[in-house]
Coordinates of C-alpha atoms in Angstrom, one line a residue:
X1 CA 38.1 -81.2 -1.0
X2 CA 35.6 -78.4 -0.1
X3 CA 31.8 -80.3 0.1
X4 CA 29.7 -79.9 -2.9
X5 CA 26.2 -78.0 -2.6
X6 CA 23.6 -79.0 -4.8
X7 CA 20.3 -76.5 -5.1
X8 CA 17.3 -75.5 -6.9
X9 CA 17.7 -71.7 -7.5
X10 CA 14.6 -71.5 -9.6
X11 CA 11.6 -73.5 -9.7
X12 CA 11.0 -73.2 -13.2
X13 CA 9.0 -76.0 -14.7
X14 CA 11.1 -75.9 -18.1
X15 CA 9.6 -78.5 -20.5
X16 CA 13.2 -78.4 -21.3
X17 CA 15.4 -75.9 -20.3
X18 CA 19.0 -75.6 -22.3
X19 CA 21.7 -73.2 -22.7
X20 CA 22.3 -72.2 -19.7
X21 CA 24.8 -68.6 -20.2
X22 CA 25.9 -66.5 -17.6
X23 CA 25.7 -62.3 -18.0
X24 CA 28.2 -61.3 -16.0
X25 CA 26.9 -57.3 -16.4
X26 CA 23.7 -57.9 -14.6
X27 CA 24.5 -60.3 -12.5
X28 CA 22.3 -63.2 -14.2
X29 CA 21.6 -66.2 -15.4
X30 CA 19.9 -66.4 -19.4
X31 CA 18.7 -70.2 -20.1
X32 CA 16.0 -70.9 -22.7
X33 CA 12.6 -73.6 -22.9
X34 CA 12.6 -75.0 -25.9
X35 CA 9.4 -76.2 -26.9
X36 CA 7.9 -73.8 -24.6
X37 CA 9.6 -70.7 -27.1
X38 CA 10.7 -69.1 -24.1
X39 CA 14.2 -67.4 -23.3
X40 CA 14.6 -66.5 -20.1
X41 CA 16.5 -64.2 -17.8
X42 CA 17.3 -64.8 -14.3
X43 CA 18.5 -62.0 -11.6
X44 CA 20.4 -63.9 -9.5
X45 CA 20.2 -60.7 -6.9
X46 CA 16.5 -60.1 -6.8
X47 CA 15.8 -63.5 -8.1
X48 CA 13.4 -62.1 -10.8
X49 CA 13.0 -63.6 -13.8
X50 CA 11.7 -62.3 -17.0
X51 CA 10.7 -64.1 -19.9
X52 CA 10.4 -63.0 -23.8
X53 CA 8.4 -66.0 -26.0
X54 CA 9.0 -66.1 -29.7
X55 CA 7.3 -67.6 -32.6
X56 CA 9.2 -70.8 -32.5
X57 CA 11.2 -73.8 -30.5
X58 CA 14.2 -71.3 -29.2
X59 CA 16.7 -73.6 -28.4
X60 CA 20.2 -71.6 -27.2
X61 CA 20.6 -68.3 -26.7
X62 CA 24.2 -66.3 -26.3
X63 CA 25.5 -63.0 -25.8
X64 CA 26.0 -60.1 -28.2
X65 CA 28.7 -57.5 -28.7
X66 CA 26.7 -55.2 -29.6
X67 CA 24.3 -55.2 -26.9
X68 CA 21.0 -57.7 -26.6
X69 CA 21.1 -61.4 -27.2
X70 CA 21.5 -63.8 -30.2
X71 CA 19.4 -66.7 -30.4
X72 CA 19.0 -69.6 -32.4
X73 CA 14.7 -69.9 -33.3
X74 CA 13.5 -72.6 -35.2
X75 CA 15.9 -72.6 -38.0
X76 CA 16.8 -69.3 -38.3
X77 CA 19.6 -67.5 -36.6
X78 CA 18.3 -64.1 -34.8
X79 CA 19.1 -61.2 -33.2
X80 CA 16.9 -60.5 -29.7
X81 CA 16.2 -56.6 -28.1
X82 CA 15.6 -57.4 -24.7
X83 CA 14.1 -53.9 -24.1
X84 CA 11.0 -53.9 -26.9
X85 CA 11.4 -58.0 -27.3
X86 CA 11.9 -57.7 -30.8
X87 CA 13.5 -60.4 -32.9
X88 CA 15.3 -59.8 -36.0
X89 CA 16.6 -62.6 -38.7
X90 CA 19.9 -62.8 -39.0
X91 CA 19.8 -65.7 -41.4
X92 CA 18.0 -69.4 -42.3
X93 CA 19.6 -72.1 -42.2
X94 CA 18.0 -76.0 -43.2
X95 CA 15.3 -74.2 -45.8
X96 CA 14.8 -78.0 -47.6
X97 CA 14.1 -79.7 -44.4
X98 CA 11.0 -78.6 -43.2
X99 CA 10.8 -80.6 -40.1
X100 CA 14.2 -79.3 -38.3
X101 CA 14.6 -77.3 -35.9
X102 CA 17.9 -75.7 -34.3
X103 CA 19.6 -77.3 -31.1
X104 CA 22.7 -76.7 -29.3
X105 CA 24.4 -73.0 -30.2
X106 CA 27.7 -71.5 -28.2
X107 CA 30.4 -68.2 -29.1
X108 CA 33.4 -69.3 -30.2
X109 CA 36.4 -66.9 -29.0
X110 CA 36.3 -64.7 -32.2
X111 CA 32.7 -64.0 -32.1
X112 CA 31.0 -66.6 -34.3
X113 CA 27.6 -68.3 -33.4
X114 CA 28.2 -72.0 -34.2
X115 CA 25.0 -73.6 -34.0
X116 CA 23.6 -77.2 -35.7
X117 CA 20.2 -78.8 -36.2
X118 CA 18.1 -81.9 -35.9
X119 CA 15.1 -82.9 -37.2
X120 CA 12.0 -82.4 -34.2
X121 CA 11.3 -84.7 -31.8
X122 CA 7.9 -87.1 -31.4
X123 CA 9.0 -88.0 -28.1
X124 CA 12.7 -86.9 -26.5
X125 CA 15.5 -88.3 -28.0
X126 CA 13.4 -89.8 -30.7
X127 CA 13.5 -88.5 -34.5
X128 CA 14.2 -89.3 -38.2
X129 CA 18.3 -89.7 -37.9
X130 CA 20.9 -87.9 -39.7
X131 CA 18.9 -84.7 -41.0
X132 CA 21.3 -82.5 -38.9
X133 CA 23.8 -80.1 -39.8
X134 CA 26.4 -77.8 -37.9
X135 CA 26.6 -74.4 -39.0
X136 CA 28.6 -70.9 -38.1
X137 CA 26.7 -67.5 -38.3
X138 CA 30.0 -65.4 -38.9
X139 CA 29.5 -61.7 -37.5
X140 CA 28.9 -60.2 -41.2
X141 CA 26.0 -62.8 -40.9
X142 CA 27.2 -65.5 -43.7
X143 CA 26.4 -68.7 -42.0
X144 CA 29.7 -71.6 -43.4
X145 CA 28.0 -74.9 -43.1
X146 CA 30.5 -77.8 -41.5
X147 CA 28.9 -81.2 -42.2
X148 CA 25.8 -82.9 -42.3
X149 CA 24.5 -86.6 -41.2
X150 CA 23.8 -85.3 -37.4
X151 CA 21.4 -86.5 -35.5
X152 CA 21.1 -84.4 -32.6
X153 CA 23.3 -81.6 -32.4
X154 CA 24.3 -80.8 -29.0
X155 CA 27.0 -79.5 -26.4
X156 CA 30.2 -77.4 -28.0
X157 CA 33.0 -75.8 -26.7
X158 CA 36.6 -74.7 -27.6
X159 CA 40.0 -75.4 -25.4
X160 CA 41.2 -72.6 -23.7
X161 CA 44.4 -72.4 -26.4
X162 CA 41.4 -71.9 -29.1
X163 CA 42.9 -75.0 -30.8
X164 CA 40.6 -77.4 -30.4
X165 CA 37.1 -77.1 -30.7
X166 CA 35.0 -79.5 -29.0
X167 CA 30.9 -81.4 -30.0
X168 CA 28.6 -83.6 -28.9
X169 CA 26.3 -85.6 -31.2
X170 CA 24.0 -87.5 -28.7
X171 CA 22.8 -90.3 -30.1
X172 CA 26.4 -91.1 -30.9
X173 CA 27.5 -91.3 -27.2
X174 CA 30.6 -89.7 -27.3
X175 CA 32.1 -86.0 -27.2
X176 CA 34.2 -85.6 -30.3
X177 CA 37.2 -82.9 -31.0
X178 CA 38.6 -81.0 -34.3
X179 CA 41.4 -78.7 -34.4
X180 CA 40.1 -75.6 -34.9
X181 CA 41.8 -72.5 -36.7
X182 CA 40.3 -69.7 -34.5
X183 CA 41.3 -67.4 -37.6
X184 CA 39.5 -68.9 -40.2
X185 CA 36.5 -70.6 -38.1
X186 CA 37.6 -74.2 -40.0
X187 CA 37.7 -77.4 -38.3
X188 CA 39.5 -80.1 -39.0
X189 CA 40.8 -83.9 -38.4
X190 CA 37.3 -85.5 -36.3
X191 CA 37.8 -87.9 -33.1
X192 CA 36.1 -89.2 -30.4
X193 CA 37.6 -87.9 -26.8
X194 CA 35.1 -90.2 -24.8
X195 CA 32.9 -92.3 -24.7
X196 CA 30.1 -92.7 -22.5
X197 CA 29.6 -95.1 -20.2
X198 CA 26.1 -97.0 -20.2
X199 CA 25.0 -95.3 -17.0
X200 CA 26.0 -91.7 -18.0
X201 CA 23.0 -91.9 -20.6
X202 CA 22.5 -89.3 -23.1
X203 CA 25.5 -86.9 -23.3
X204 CA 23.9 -83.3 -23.9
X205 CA 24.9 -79.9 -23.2
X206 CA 28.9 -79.2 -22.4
X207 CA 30.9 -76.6 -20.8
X208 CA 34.9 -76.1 -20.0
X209 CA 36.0 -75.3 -16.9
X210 CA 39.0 -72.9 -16.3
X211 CA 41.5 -76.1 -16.2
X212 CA 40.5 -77.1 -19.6
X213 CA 38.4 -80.4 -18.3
X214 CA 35.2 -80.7 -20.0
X215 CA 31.6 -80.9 -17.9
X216 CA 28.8 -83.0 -20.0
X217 CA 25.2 -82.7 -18.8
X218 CA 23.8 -86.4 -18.8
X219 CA 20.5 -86.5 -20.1
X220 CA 18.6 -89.2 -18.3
X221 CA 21.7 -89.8 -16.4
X222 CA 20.8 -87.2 -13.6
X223 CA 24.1 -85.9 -13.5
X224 CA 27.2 -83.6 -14.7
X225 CA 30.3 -85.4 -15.7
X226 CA 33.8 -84.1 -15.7
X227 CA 36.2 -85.6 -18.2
X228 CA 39.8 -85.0 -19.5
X229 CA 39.5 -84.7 -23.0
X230 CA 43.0 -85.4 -23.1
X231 CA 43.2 -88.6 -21.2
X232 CA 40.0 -90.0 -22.4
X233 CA 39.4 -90.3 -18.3
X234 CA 35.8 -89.3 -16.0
X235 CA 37.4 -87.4 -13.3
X236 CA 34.3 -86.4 -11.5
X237 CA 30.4 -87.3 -10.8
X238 CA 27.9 -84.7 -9.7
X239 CA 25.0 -86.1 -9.3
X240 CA 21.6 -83.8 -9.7
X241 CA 17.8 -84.7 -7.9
X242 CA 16.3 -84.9 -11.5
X243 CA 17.5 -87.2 -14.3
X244 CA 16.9 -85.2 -17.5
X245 CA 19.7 -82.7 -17.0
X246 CA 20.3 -80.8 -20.3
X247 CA 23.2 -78.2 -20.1
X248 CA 25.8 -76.5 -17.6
X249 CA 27.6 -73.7 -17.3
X250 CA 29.8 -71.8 -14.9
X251 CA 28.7 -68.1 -13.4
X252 CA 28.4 -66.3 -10.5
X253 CA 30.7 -64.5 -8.4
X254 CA 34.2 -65.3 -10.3
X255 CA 32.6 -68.1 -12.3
X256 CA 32.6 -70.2 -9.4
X257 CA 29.4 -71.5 -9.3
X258 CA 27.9 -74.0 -12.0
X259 CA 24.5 -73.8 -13.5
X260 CA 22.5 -77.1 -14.6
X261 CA 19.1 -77.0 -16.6
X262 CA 16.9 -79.8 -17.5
X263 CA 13.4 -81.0 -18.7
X264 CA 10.2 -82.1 -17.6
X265 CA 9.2 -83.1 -21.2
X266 CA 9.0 -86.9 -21.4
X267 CA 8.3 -87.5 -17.8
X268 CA 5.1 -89.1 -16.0
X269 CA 3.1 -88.3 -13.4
X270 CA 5.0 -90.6 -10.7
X271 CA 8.4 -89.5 -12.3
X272 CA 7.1 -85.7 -11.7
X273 CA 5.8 -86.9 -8.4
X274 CA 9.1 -88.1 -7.2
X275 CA 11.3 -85.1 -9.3
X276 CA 9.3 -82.2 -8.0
X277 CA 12.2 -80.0 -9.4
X278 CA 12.1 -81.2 -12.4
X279 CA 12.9 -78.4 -15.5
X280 CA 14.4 -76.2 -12.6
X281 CA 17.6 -74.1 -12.6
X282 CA 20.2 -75.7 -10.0
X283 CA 23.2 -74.0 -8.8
X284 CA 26.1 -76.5 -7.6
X285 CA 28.3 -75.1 -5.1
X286 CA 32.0 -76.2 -3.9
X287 CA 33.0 -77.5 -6.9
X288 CA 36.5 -76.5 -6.4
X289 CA 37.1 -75.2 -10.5
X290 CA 36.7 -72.1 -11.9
X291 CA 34.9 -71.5 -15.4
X292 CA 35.6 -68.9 -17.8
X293 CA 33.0 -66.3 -19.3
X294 CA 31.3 -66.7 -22.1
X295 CA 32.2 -65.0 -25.5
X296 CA 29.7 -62.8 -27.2
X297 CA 28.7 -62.5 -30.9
X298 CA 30.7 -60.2 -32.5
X299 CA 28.3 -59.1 -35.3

C-alpha cells in the first residue's frame, strides 16, 4: 500500500468551492465558488490561477467540445469564453421557482450536461425541501427534465460500461443508481447503493475512479469515501484537515492524483482558526487508483 499524501495546492478561501474538473490540455485544475460567482482555473505548472465572476451563484462548471467551458449559473445553463469572459445562455431551467438556484452538474459519456437544482440556502444545508429538479441540457440545447421532489441536488456519475448512472440527493443520505440508456439519455428503475453512515455526514460531490468504485466527498464529515456501489461496502477513508469537503475528482499526470474542494461558508471564527485551509484546493497523493477524464459537452 503506497502512503497517502494529503496537501493544500491552493490556498483559496472558497466560500464554497465545487466541481472540481480536470483539463487535461493545459495541464489544470477548473473548480468553481459558488456564492462567490467565481469559476476558476488552476495551472497546476505555474500554479496561476485565474478567475472569471459571473452575474450569479455558478455552481459546476465542465468541459466543452467545442472549445471554452459550460457552466451551470443560477438557473440557467451557459456557455463560457474563457478568452473575452463572455457568457452565453444556453437555456433556463426552474423559471416558476424563483428562489432556486442550480447545484451539482457533470458530462455524461455522450456529451450531455446533466445538471439539477435546489432551492438557496439561508444557512448551508438548510432550505425549503423538495423544490429540486434534475435536468439534461442535450447538445442541440433542449434541456429533458428527469424528476422533481429534490432537495439538494448533488454528486453524479456514470459506470464505466455507461449503464448505470449514478446521484446523490444529500439530505437523503445515500448515493442512488438508475440504469441509464447512454443512447437515449433515459434513466430508469431508482435505488439506493449506500447509505451513509452517521459519521460520514453530508454526502456531496462524487467521482468514479478507473475501477468503477465510487469516491463521495463528505460534507461536514472532513473526508472522501470510497464505496462499491455494487457491494453496498466503504472500502476506504481519506480523511482531509477541513470538514466541509464538497467535491473530488481525479487529474494530473495519468489521472493519478485526486482533487478535493470545500467551503468556508458556515464556519466560525475558532472553526476558521483551527481550519486555516479551509475552501482550499487539496491534492491527495498515493491513492493507488487511477480515474478517468472527464467528458465534454458535445454541443
Amino acid at each position: 500500500m503506497s502512503s497517502i499524501r494529503i496537501e493544500c495546492v491552493l490556498r483559496e478561501n472558497c466560500r464554497c468551492g465545487e466541481s472540481p474538473v480536470w483539463e487535461e490540455a493545459s495541464n489544470s485544475l477548473l473548480f468553481v465558488d459558488i456564492p462567490a460567482k467565481k469559476v476558476c482555473r488552476w495551472d497546476s505548472l505555474s500554479k496561476h490561477v485565474q478567475r472569471v465572476a459571473v452575474d450569479a451563484p455558478v455552481s459546476s462548471v465542465a468541459l466543452r467540445q467545442l472549445g471554452g467551458y459550460v457552466a451551470t449559473i443560477g438557473t440557467k445553463f451557459c456557455a463560457l469564453n474563457w478568452e473575452d469572459q463572455s457568457v452565453f445562455v444556453l437555456a433556463t431551467v426552474d423559471k416558476d421557482k424563483t428562489n432556486n438556484r442550480f447545484n451539482d452538474g457533470k458530462v455524461d459519456p455522450a456529451g450531455r450536461y446533466f445538471a439539477g437544482t435546489m432551492a438557496e440556502e439561508t444557512a448551508p444545508a438548510v432550505l425549503e425541501r423538495h423544490q429540486g429538479s434534475l435536468y439534461s441540457l442535450f447538445p442541440d440545447h433542449n434541456v429533458k427534465k428527469y424528476f422533481d421532489q429534490v432537495d439538494i441536488s448533488n454528486g453524479l456519475d456514470w459506470s464505466l460500461d455507461h449503464k448505470i448512472f449514478y446521484y446523490i440527493d444529500s439530505l437523503s443520505y445515500a448515493v442512488d443508481a438508475f440504469d441509464y440508456d447512454l443512447h437515449t439519455g433515459q434513466i430508469s428503475n431508482r435505488r439506493s447503493v449506500y447509505k451513509m453512515e452517521k459519521d460520514e455526514q453530508i454526502p456531496d460531490g462524487m467521482c468514479i475512479d478507473a475501477e468503477g468504485k465510487l469516491w463521495v466527498a463528505c460534507y461536514n464529515g472532513g473526508r472522501v469515501i470510497r464505496l462499491d456501489p455494487e457491494t453496498g461496502k466503504r472500502l476506504q477513508t481519506v480523511k482531509l484537515p477541513v470538514d466541509k469537503t464538497t467535491s473530488c475528482c481525479f487529474g494530473g499526470k495519468d489521472y493519478s492524483e485526486m482533487y478535493v474542494t470545500c467551503a468556508r461558508d458556515g464556519m466560525d471564527a475558532e472553526g476558521l482558526l483551527r481550519q486555516p485551509d479551509a475552501g482550499g484546493i487539496f491534492k491527495i497523493t498515493g491513492l493507488g487508483v487511477k480515474g478517468i477524464a472527464p467528458y465534454s459537452y458535445a454541443g
